[in-house]
């Protein structure tokens, strides 16, 4: 055919053929893209530790969450006063752009529920061996509502000076009892380090009454530690049931974030995935 067509005609045929190939490629690419789901940004996970612990108690959980591609923040919970602790955690959550899942362990649950009530960016709450207070309740109220709290009688009271004058009371778990009552399923050498580096909580913080309950309006997940000697299992079930939380139970101590980090991370992942549906 090229011998029968003049040069100009041959160029026109080549151009048309090329255009046709490009068009087919564009259509194929478009069709392929139409079948793919858009990439959904993973929510940021904010981990709030509880009393007698610090942010390092989340280390194992953080490792699993980071491996799964989640942005993670584990701030230092002040453990000074329920309201001021909540304000601090709220400031951390407010600093995050986009959707957030907030997770609390122990007293951290009391704080997060107070902190994020009404926050539209918080898509899910996860309570891990934790308190789920309603307005008018304190952490102390719920820890003593059912028998089985061995931790309460294993505390030392240490007075400290208040910035504006007067004094407060810090509570520490007695180091010789820490492993047995707080972390019996954690290796002894690790539990000993946890005991030495524990962050005290004030009596005022544990006695502070909640004024809000974020779990009444934000979907919640709950991990109940059945061997917990700090929050009796009956208390954990009571709080989870009245909150209508998506609940799992695990044979673990109060230090479940240290002894069973993968299980904790899996529950957080489940809650986070629900935010993209």
PDB file of C-alpha atoms in Angstrom:
ATOM      1  CA  UNK A   1       0.000   0.000   0.000  1.00  0.00           C
ATOM      2  CA  UNK A   2       2.898   2.369   0.751  1.00  0.00           C
ATOM      3  CA  UNK A   3       3.982   2.134  -2.906  1.00  0.00           C
ATOM      4  CA  UNK A   4       0.520   3.162  -4.131  1.00  0.00           C
ATOM      5  CA  UNK A   5       0.110   6.183  -1.808  1.00  0.00           C
ATOM      6  CA  UNK A   6       1.935   9.464  -2.180  1.00  0.00           C
ATOM      7  CA  UNK A   7       4.164  10.555   0.719  1.00  0.00           C
ATOM      8  CA  UNK A   8       1.507  12.835   2.198  1.00  0.00           C
ATOM      9  CA  UNK A   9      -1.036  10.004   2.179  1.00  0.00           C
ATOM     10  CA  UNK A  10       1.372   7.609   3.843  1.00  0.00           C
ATOM     11  CA  UNK A  11       1.957  10.149   6.688  1.00  0.00           C
ATOM     12  CA  UNK A  12      -1.788  10.553   7.206  1.00  0.00           C
ATOM     13  CA  UNK A  13      -2.289   6.797   7.520  1.00  0.00           C
ATOM     14  CA  UNK A  14       0.573   6.464  10.047  1.00  0.00           C
ATOM     15  CA  UNK A  15      -0.804   9.353  12.129  1.00  0.00           C
ATOM     16  CA  UNK A  16      -4.287   7.857  12.173  1.00  0.00           C
ATOM     17  CA  UNK A  17      -2.961   4.455  13.193  1.00  0.00           C
ATOM     18  CA  UNK A  18      -0.897   5.974  15.988  1.00  0.00           C
ATOM     19  CA  UNK A  19      -3.876   7.940  17.263  1.00  0.00           C
ATOM     20  CA  UNK A  20      -5.936   4.777  17.287  1.00  0.00           C
ATOM     21  CA  UNK A  21      -3.383   2.897  19.389  1.00  0.00           C
ATOM     22  CA  UNK A  22      -3.192   5.781  21.874  1.00  0.00           C
ATOM     23  CA  UNK A  23      -6.974   5.944  22.110  1.00  0.00           C
ATOM     24  CA  UNK A  24      -7.235   2.205  22.777  1.00  0.00           C
ATOM     25  CA  UNK A  25      -4.541   2.468  25.477  1.00  0.00           C
ATOM     26  CA  UNK A  26      -6.362   5.364  27.150  1.00  0.00           C
ATOM     27  CA  UNK A  27      -9.667   3.474  27.165  1.00  0.00           C
ATOM     28  CA  UNK A  28      -7.979   0.374  28.611  1.00  0.00           C
ATOM     29  CA  UNK A  29      -6.275   2.442  31.293  1.00  0.00           C
ATOM     30  CA  UNK A  30      -9.551   4.155  32.165  1.00  0.00           C
ATOM     31  CA  UNK A  31     -11.388   0.846  32.403  1.00  0.00           C
ATOM     32  CA  UNK A  32      -8.672  -0.612  34.618  1.00  0.00           C
ATOM     33  CA  UNK A  33      -8.765   2.411  36.901  1.00  0.00           C
ATOM     34  CA  UNK A  34     -12.541   2.268  37.177  1.00  0.00           C
ATOM     35  CA  UNK A  35     -12.257  -1.163  38.752  1.00  0.00           C
ATOM     36  CA  UNK A  36      -9.844  -0.040  41.451  1.00  0.00           C
ATOM     37  CA  UNK A  37     -10.977   1.328  44.824  1.00  0.00           C
ATOM     38  CA  UNK A  38      -9.496   4.700  45.752  1.00  0.00           C
ATOM     39  CA  UNK A  39      -6.819   4.612  48.434  1.00  0.00           C
ATOM     40  CA  UNK A  40      -8.323   5.431  51.831  1.00  0.00           C
ATOM     41  CA  UNK A  41      -6.140   7.346  54.278  1.00  0.00           C
ATOM     42  CA  UNK A  42      -5.659   5.420  57.492  1.00  0.00           C
ATOM     43  CA  UNK A  43      -6.783   7.240  60.643  1.00  0.00           C
ATOM     44  CA  UNK A  44      -4.199   8.395  63.151  1.00  0.00           C
ATOM     45  CA  UNK A  45      -4.170   6.257  66.297  1.00  0.00           C
ATOM     46  CA  UNK A  46      -3.782   8.178  69.579  1.00  0.00           C
ATOM     47  CA  UNK A  47      -2.842   5.915  72.496  1.00  0.00           C
ATOM     48  CA  UNK A  48      -3.560   7.157  76.029  1.00  0.00           C
ATOM     49  CA  UNK A  49      -1.833   5.278  78.839  1.00  0.00           C
ATOM     50  CA  UNK A  50      -3.251   4.892  82.317  1.00  0.00           C
ATOM     51  CA  UNK A  51      -2.057   5.167  85.899  1.00  0.00           C
ATOM     52  CA  UNK A  52       1.181   3.550  87.126  1.00  0.00           C
ATOM     53  CA  UNK A  53       2.448   3.382  83.531  1.00  0.00           C
ATOM     54  CA  UNK A  54       3.858   5.639  80.840  1.00  0.00           C
ATOM     55  CA  UNK A  55       3.746   5.830  77.045  1.00  0.00           C
ATOM     56  CA  UNK A  56       6.311   3.031  76.759  1.00  0.00           C
ATOM     57  CA  UNK A  57       3.579   0.613  77.856  1.00  0.00           C
ATOM     58  CA  UNK A  58       2.298   0.951  74.263  1.00  0.00           C
ATOM     59  CA  UNK A  59       5.654   0.103  72.632  1.00  0.00           C
ATOM     60  CA  UNK A  60       4.650  -3.350  71.404  1.00  0.00           C
ATOM     61  CA  UNK A  61       1.283  -2.102  70.171  1.00  0.00           C
ATOM     62  CA  UNK A  62       2.922   0.803  68.346  1.00  0.00           C
ATOM     63  CA  UNK A  63       5.253  -1.607  66.540  1.00  0.00           C
ATOM     64  CA  UNK A  64       2.335  -3.620  65.164  1.00  0.00           C
ATOM     65  CA  UNK A  65       0.290  -0.565  64.201  1.00  0.00           C
ATOM     66  CA  UNK A  66       3.232   1.083  62.424  1.00  0.00           C
ATOM     67  CA  UNK A  67       3.912  -2.134  60.541  1.00  0.00           C
ATOM     68  CA  UNK A  68       0.309  -2.000  59.310  1.00  0.00           C
ATOM     69  CA  UNK A  69       0.771   1.558  58.066  1.00  0.00           C
ATOM     70  CA  UNK A  70      -0.983   3.549  60.792  1.00  0.00           C
ATOM     71  CA  UNK A  71       0.281   6.936  61.971  1.00  0.00           C
ATOM     72  CA  UNK A  72       0.544   6.702  65.776  1.00  0.00           C
ATOM     73  CA  UNK A  73       0.897   9.157  68.661  1.00  0.00           C
ATOM     74  CA  UNK A  74       1.333   7.991  72.270  1.00  0.00           C
ATOM     75  CA  UNK A  75       1.426  11.138  74.428  1.00  0.00           C
ATOM     76  CA  UNK A  76       2.323  11.371  78.100  1.00  0.00           C
ATOM     77  CA  UNK A  77      -0.914  11.418  80.096  1.00  0.00           C
ATOM     78  CA  UNK A  78      -0.230  13.875  82.974  1.00  0.00           C
ATOM     79  CA  UNK A  79      -2.140  11.793  85.605  1.00  0.00           C
ATOM     80  CA  UNK A  80      -2.774  14.912  87.698  1.00  0.00           C
ATOM     81  CA  UNK A  81      -6.473  15.744  87.423  1.00  0.00           C
ATOM     82  CA  UNK A  82      -9.251  14.241  85.306  1.00  0.00           C
ATOM     83  CA  UNK A  83     -10.313  17.562  83.770  1.00  0.00           C
ATOM     84  CA  UNK A  84      -6.842  18.921  83.073  1.00  0.00           C
ATOM     85  CA  UNK A  85      -5.661  15.530  81.819  1.00  0.00           C
ATOM     86  CA  UNK A  86      -8.626  15.497  79.425  1.00  0.00           C
ATOM     87  CA  UNK A  87      -7.842  19.008  78.219  1.00  0.00           C
ATOM     88  CA  UNK A  88      -4.269  17.958  77.499  1.00  0.00           C
ATOM     89  CA  UNK A  89      -5.307  14.871  75.557  1.00  0.00           C
ATOM     90  CA  UNK A  90      -7.854  16.939  73.633  1.00  0.00           C
ATOM     91  CA  UNK A  91      -5.062  19.319  72.589  1.00  0.00           C
ATOM     92  CA  UNK A  92      -3.078  16.370  71.228  1.00  0.00           C
ATOM     93  CA  UNK A  93      -6.085  15.069  69.290  1.00  0.00           C
ATOM     94  CA  UNK A  94      -6.818  18.565  67.956  1.00  0.00           C
ATOM     95  CA  UNK A  95      -3.276  18.729  66.556  1.00  0.00           C
ATOM     96  CA  UNK A  96      -3.997  15.799  64.230  1.00  0.00           C
ATOM     97  CA  UNK A  97      -5.286  16.425  60.726  1.00  0.00           C
ATOM     98  CA  UNK A  98      -7.909  13.978  59.493  1.00  0.00           C
ATOM     99  CA  UNK A  99      -9.720  11.049  61.135  1.00  0.00           C
ATOM    100  CA  UNK A 100      -8.593   9.780  64.516  1.00  0.00           C
ATOM    101  CA  UNK A 101      -9.089   6.629  66.592  1.00  0.00           C
ATOM    102  CA  UNK A 102      -8.417   7.177  70.300  1.00  0.00           C
ATOM    103  CA  UNK A 103      -7.413   4.269  72.518  1.00  0.00           C
ATOM    104  CA  UNK A 104      -7.244   4.244  76.306  1.00  0.00           C
ATOM    105  CA  UNK A 105      -5.842   1.803  78.836  1.00  0.00           C
ATOM    106  CA  UNK A 106      -7.105   1.822  82.435  1.00  0.00           C
ATOM    107  CA  UNK A 107      -7.478   5.439  83.676  1.00  0.00           C
ATOM    108  CA  UNK A 108      -6.639   6.479  80.115  1.00  0.00           C
ATOM    109  CA  UNK A 109     -10.181   5.419  79.221  1.00  0.00           C
ATOM    110  CA  UNK A 110     -11.612   7.801  81.824  1.00  0.00           C
ATOM    111  CA  UNK A 111      -9.549  10.594  80.294  1.00  0.00           C
ATOM    112  CA  UNK A 112     -10.247   9.962  76.612  1.00  0.00           C
ATOM    113  CA  UNK A 113     -14.006   9.725  77.094  1.00  0.00           C
ATOM    114  CA  UNK A 114     -13.979  13.114  78.786  1.00  0.00           C
ATOM    115  CA  UNK A 115     -11.516  14.559  76.270  1.00  0.00           C
ATOM    116  CA  UNK A 116     -13.040  13.798  72.869  1.00  0.00           C
ATOM    117  CA  UNK A 117     -16.794  14.079  73.441  1.00  0.00           C
ATOM    118  CA  UNK A 118     -18.275  15.975  70.508  1.00  0.00           C
ATOM    119  CA  UNK A 119     -15.124  15.747  68.360  1.00  0.00           C
ATOM    120  CA  UNK A 120     -16.280  14.905  64.829  1.00  0.00           C
ATOM    121  CA  UNK A 121     -12.798  13.850  63.733  1.00  0.00           C
ATOM    122  CA  UNK A 122     -12.753  11.024  66.274  1.00  0.00           C
ATOM    123  CA  UNK A 123     -14.310   8.099  64.440  1.00  0.00           C
ATOM    124  CA  UNK A 124     -13.863   5.299  66.984  1.00  0.00           C
ATOM    125  CA  UNK A 125     -12.859   4.687  70.598  1.00  0.00           C
ATOM    126  CA  UNK A 126     -11.052   1.626  71.905  1.00  0.00           C
ATOM    127  CA  UNK A 127     -11.009   0.814  75.615  1.00  0.00           C
ATOM    128  CA  UNK A 128      -8.365  -1.708  76.728  1.00  0.00           C
ATOM    129  CA  UNK A 129      -8.781  -3.086  80.272  1.00  0.00           C
ATOM    130  CA  UNK A 130     -10.212   0.334  80.850  1.00  0.00           C
ATOM    131  CA  UNK A 131     -12.777   2.564  82.486  1.00  0.00           C
ATOM    132  CA  UNK A 132     -15.834   3.844  80.629  1.00  0.00           C
ATOM    133  CA  UNK A 133     -17.298   6.458  82.949  1.00  0.00           C
ATOM    134  CA  UNK A 134     -20.618   8.213  82.621  1.00  0.00           C
ATOM    135  CA  UNK A 135     -21.191  11.742  83.960  1.00  0.00           C
ATOM    136  CA  UNK A 136     -21.073  11.845  87.748  1.00  0.00           C
ATOM    137  CA  UNK A 137     -18.887   8.760  88.111  1.00  0.00           C
ATOM    138  CA  UNK A 138     -15.216   8.607  89.086  1.00  0.00           C
ATOM    139  CA  UNK A 139     -12.539   6.056  88.317  1.00  0.00           C
ATOM    140  CA  UNK A 140     -12.529   5.120  92.013  1.00  0.00           C
ATOM    141  CA  UNK A 141     -16.295   4.529  91.939  1.00  0.00           C
ATOM    142  CA  UNK A 142     -16.059   1.958  89.145  1.00  0.00           C
ATOM    143  CA  UNK A 143     -12.891   0.260  90.408  1.00  0.00           C
ATOM    144  CA  UNK A 144     -14.651  -0.514  93.689  1.00  0.00           C
ATOM    145  CA  UNK A 145     -18.135  -1.279  92.335  1.00  0.00           C
ATOM    146  CA  UNK A 146     -17.455  -5.036  92.199  1.00  0.00           C
ATOM    147  CA  UNK A 147     -15.170  -7.243  94.329  1.00  0.00           C
ATOM    148  CA  UNK A 148     -11.773  -8.316  93.019  1.00  0.00           C
ATOM    149  CA  UNK A 149      -9.691  -5.132  92.985  1.00  0.00           C
ATOM    150  CA  UNK A 150      -6.431  -6.255  94.590  1.00  0.00           C
ATOM    151  CA  UNK A 151      -4.435  -3.280  93.322  1.00  0.00           C
ATOM    152  CA  UNK A 152      -6.162  -0.788  95.630  1.00  0.00           C
ATOM    153  CA  UNK A 153      -4.616  -2.330  98.757  1.00  0.00           C
ATOM    154  CA  UNK A 154      -1.148  -2.434  97.170  1.00  0.00           C
ATOM    155  CA  UNK A 155      -0.651   1.319  96.886  1.00  0.00           C
ATOM    156  CA  UNK A 156       1.662   3.702  98.715  1.00  0.00           C
ATOM    157  CA  UNK A 157       0.603   7.298  99.329  1.00  0.00           C
ATOM    158  CA  UNK A 158       3.269   9.959  98.839  1.00  0.00           C
ATOM    159  CA  UNK A 159       2.496  13.645  99.532  1.00  0.00           C
ATOM    160  CA  UNK A 160       3.812  16.271  97.121  1.00  0.00           C
ATOM    161  CA  UNK A 161       3.719  20.100  97.119  1.00  0.00           C
ATOM    162  CA  UNK A 162       1.142  21.787  94.889  1.00  0.00           C
ATOM    163  CA  UNK A 163       2.325  24.684  92.653  1.00  0.00           C
ATOM    164  CA  UNK A 164      -0.095  27.150  94.239  1.00  0.00           C
ATOM    165  CA  UNK A 165       0.478  25.979  97.789  1.00  0.00           C
ATOM    166  CA  UNK A 166      -0.812  23.093  99.843  1.00  0.00           C
ATOM    167  CA  UNK A 167      -0.145  19.468  98.990  1.00  0.00           C
ATOM    168  CA  UNK A 168      -1.547  16.589  96.989  1.00  0.00           C
ATOM    169  CA  UNK A 169      -1.214  12.818  97.212  1.00  0.00           C
ATOM    170  CA  UNK A 170       0.573  10.674  94.659  1.00  0.00           C
ATOM    171  CA  UNK A 171      -0.249   6.977  94.500  1.00  0.00           C
ATOM    172  CA  UNK A 172       2.365   4.357  93.581  1.00  0.00           C
ATOM    173  CA  UNK A 173       2.051   0.588  93.325  1.00  0.00           C
ATOM    174  CA  UNK A 174       4.422  -0.954  95.860  1.00  0.00           C
ATOM    175  CA  UNK A 175       7.339  -2.227  93.804  1.00  0.00           C
ATOM    176  CA  UNK A 176       7.514  -5.596  95.571  1.00  0.00           C
ATOM    177  CA  UNK A 177       3.838  -6.213  94.633  1.00  0.00           C
ATOM    178  CA  UNK A 178       3.824  -4.639  91.188  1.00  0.00           C
ATOM    179  CA  UNK A 179       4.496  -7.801  89.200  1.00  0.00           C
ATOM    180  CA  UNK A 180       1.930  -9.881  91.083  1.00  0.00           C
ATOM    181  CA  UNK A 181      -0.983  -7.424  90.997  1.00  0.00           C
ATOM    182  CA  UNK A 182      -0.345  -5.316  87.890  1.00  0.00           C
ATOM    183  CA  UNK A 183       1.606  -7.472  85.440  1.00  0.00           C
ATOM    184  CA  UNK A 184       1.690 -11.164  86.444  1.00  0.00           C
ATOM    185  CA  UNK A 185       1.798 -12.324  82.798  1.00  0.00           C
ATOM    186  CA  UNK A 186       4.749 -10.055  81.916  1.00  0.00           C
ATOM    187  CA  UNK A 187       8.303 -11.461  82.186  1.00  0.00           C
ATOM    188  CA  UNK A 188       9.748 -10.696  85.621  1.00  0.00           C
ATOM    189  CA  UNK A 189      12.643  -8.576  84.368  1.00  0.00           C
ATOM    190  CA  UNK A 190      10.310  -6.384  82.317  1.00  0.00           C
ATOM    191  CA  UNK A 191       7.786  -6.083  85.160  1.00  0.00           C
ATOM    192  CA  UNK A 192      10.588  -5.014  87.497  1.00  0.00           C
ATOM    193  CA  UNK A 193      11.554  -2.206  85.116  1.00  0.00           C
ATOM    194  CA  UNK A 194       7.902  -1.179  84.808  1.00  0.00           C
ATOM    195  CA  UNK A 195       7.653  -1.025  88.600  1.00  0.00           C
ATOM    196  CA  UNK A 196      10.739   1.178  88.908  1.00  0.00           C
ATOM    197  CA  UNK A 197       9.679   3.561  86.132  1.00  0.00           C
ATOM    198  CA  UNK A 198       5.967   3.736  86.929  1.00  0.00           C
ATOM    199  CA  UNK A 199       4.256   7.134  86.730  1.00  0.00           C
ATOM    200  CA  UNK A 200       2.228   7.933  89.849  1.00  0.00           C
ATOM    201  CA  UNK A 201      -1.344   9.135  89.631  1.00  0.00           C
ATOM    202  CA  UNK A 202      -2.871  11.594  92.067  1.00  0.00           C
ATOM    203  CA  UNK A 203      -5.726  10.561  94.305  1.00  0.00           C
ATOM    204  CA  UNK A 204      -7.564  13.628  92.982  1.00  0.00           C
ATOM    205  CA  UNK A 205      -7.366  12.291  89.409  1.00  0.00           C
ATOM    206  CA  UNK A 206      -8.888   8.951  90.351  1.00  0.00           C
ATOM    207  CA  UNK A 207     -11.601  10.673  92.371  1.00  0.00           C
ATOM    208  CA  UNK A 208     -12.423  13.205  89.646  1.00  0.00           C
ATOM    209  CA  UNK A 209     -15.997  12.939  88.366  1.00  0.00           C
ATOM    210  CA  UNK A 210     -16.696  12.682  84.655  1.00  0.00           C
ATOM    211  CA  UNK A 211     -18.827  15.370  83.031  1.00  0.00           C
ATOM    212  CA  UNK A 212     -18.986  13.824  79.540  1.00  0.00           C
ATOM    213  CA  UNK A 213     -19.081  10.359  77.997  1.00  0.00           C
ATOM    214  CA  UNK A 214     -17.790  10.240  74.432  1.00  0.00           C
ATOM    215  CA  UNK A 215     -18.813   6.582  74.103  1.00  0.00           C
ATOM    216  CA  UNK A 216     -22.482   7.591  74.033  1.00  0.00           C
ATOM    217  CA  UNK A 217     -22.046   9.128  70.564  1.00  0.00           C
ATOM    218  CA  UNK A 218     -18.848   7.595  69.126  1.00  0.00           C
ATOM    219  CA  UNK A 219     -18.673   3.862  68.247  1.00  0.00           C
ATOM    220  CA  UNK A 220     -16.588   1.996  70.801  1.00  0.00           C
ATOM    221  CA  UNK A 221     -14.641  -1.234  71.067  1.00  0.00           C
ATOM    222  CA  UNK A 222     -13.643  -2.851  74.337  1.00  0.00           C
ATOM    223  CA  UNK A 223     -11.040  -5.421  75.330  1.00  0.00           C
ATOM    224  CA  UNK A 224     -11.775  -7.102  78.654  1.00  0.00           C
ATOM    225  CA  UNK A 225      -8.795  -8.650  80.448  1.00  0.00           C
ATOM    226  CA  UNK A 226     -10.220 -11.596  82.375  1.00  0.00           C
ATOM    227  CA  UNK A 227      -7.244 -11.923  84.769  1.00  0.00           C
ATOM    228  CA  UNK A 228      -7.225  -8.223  85.670  1.00  0.00           C
ATOM    229  CA  UNK A 229      -6.627  -7.539  89.372  1.00  0.00           C
ATOM    230  CA  UNK A 230      -6.969  -3.766  89.037  1.00  0.00           C
ATOM    231  CA  UNK A 231     -10.352  -3.503  87.292  1.00  0.00           C
ATOM    232  CA  UNK A 232     -12.446  -6.560  88.188  1.00  0.00           C
ATOM    233  CA  UNK A 233     -13.764  -8.417  85.151  1.00  0.00           C
ATOM    234  CA  UNK A 234     -17.354  -7.863  86.359  1.00  0.00           C
ATOM    235  CA  UNK A 235     -16.751  -4.116  86.333  1.00  0.00           C
ATOM    236  CA  UNK A 236     -15.290  -4.274  82.824  1.00  0.00           C
ATOM    237  CA  UNK A 237     -18.256  -6.259  81.534  1.00  0.00           C
ATOM    238  CA  UNK A 238     -20.703  -3.926  83.262  1.00  0.00           C
ATOM    239  CA  UNK A 239     -19.201  -0.855  81.603  1.00  0.00           C
ATOM    240  CA  UNK A 240     -18.909  -2.508  78.175  1.00  0.00           C
ATOM    241  CA  UNK A 241     -22.487  -3.765  78.214  1.00  0.00           C
ATOM    242  CA  UNK A 242     -24.073  -0.452  79.160  1.00  0.00           C
ATOM    243  CA  UNK A 243     -21.993   1.282  76.478  1.00  0.00           C
ATOM    244  CA  UNK A 244     -23.032  -1.206  73.807  1.00  0.00           C
ATOM    245  CA  UNK A 245     -19.361  -1.628  72.902  1.00  0.00           C
ATOM    246  CA  UNK A 246     -18.015  -4.182  70.422  1.00  0.00           C
ATOM    247  CA  UNK A 247     -16.385  -6.386  73.023  1.00  0.00           C
ATOM    248  CA  UNK A 248     -13.732  -9.100  73.061  1.00  0.00           C
ATOM    249  CA  UNK A 249     -12.340 -10.929  76.077  1.00  0.00           C
ATOM    250  CA  UNK A 250      -8.761 -12.073  76.482  1.00  0.00           C
ATOM    251  CA  UNK A 251      -6.997 -14.044  79.171  1.00  0.00           C
ATOM    252  CA  UNK A 252      -4.527 -11.408  80.301  1.00  0.00           C
ATOM    253  CA  UNK A 253      -3.605  -9.191  83.233  1.00  0.00           C
ATOM    254  CA  UNK A 254      -4.135  -5.471  83.619  1.00  0.00           C
ATOM    255  CA  UNK A 255      -0.853  -5.007  81.735  1.00  0.00           C
ATOM    256  CA  UNK A 256      -2.392  -6.482  78.574  1.00  0.00           C
ATOM    257  CA  UNK A 257      -0.844  -3.793  76.358  1.00  0.00           C
ATOM    258  CA  UNK A 258       2.571  -5.192  77.326  1.00  0.00           C
ATOM    259  CA  UNK A 259       1.770  -8.912  77.543  1.00  0.00           C
ATOM    260  CA  UNK A 260      -0.514  -9.157  74.486  1.00  0.00           C
ATOM    261  CA  UNK A 261       0.365  -6.251  72.162  1.00  0.00           C
ATOM    262  CA  UNK A 262      -0.564  -8.017  68.925  1.00  0.00           C
ATOM    263  CA  UNK A 263      -4.075  -8.801  70.182  1.00  0.00           C
ATOM    264  CA  UNK A 264      -4.508  -5.195  71.294  1.00  0.00           C
ATOM    265  CA  UNK A 265      -3.282  -3.902  67.931  1.00  0.00           C
ATOM    266  CA  UNK A 266      -5.665  -6.258  66.114  1.00  0.00           C
ATOM    267  CA  UNK A 267      -8.660  -4.832  67.978  1.00  0.00           C
ATOM    268  CA  UNK A 268      -7.515  -1.289  67.220  1.00  0.00           C
ATOM    269  CA  UNK A 269      -7.133  -2.233  63.559  1.00  0.00           C
ATOM    270  CA  UNK A 270     -10.667  -3.623  63.547  1.00  0.00           C
ATOM    271  CA  UNK A 271     -12.032  -0.388  64.987  1.00  0.00           C
ATOM    272  CA  UNK A 272      -9.974   1.704  62.543  1.00  0.00           C
ATOM    273  CA  UNK A 273     -11.160  -0.293  59.527  1.00  0.00           C
ATOM    274  CA  UNK A 274     -14.746   0.423  60.500  1.00  0.00           C
ATOM    275  CA  UNK A 275     -14.099   4.140  59.970  1.00  0.00           C
ATOM    276  CA  UNK A 276     -13.541   3.679  56.221  1.00  0.00           C
ATOM    277  CA  UNK A 277     -16.814   1.882  55.502  1.00  0.00           C
TER     278      UNK A 277
END
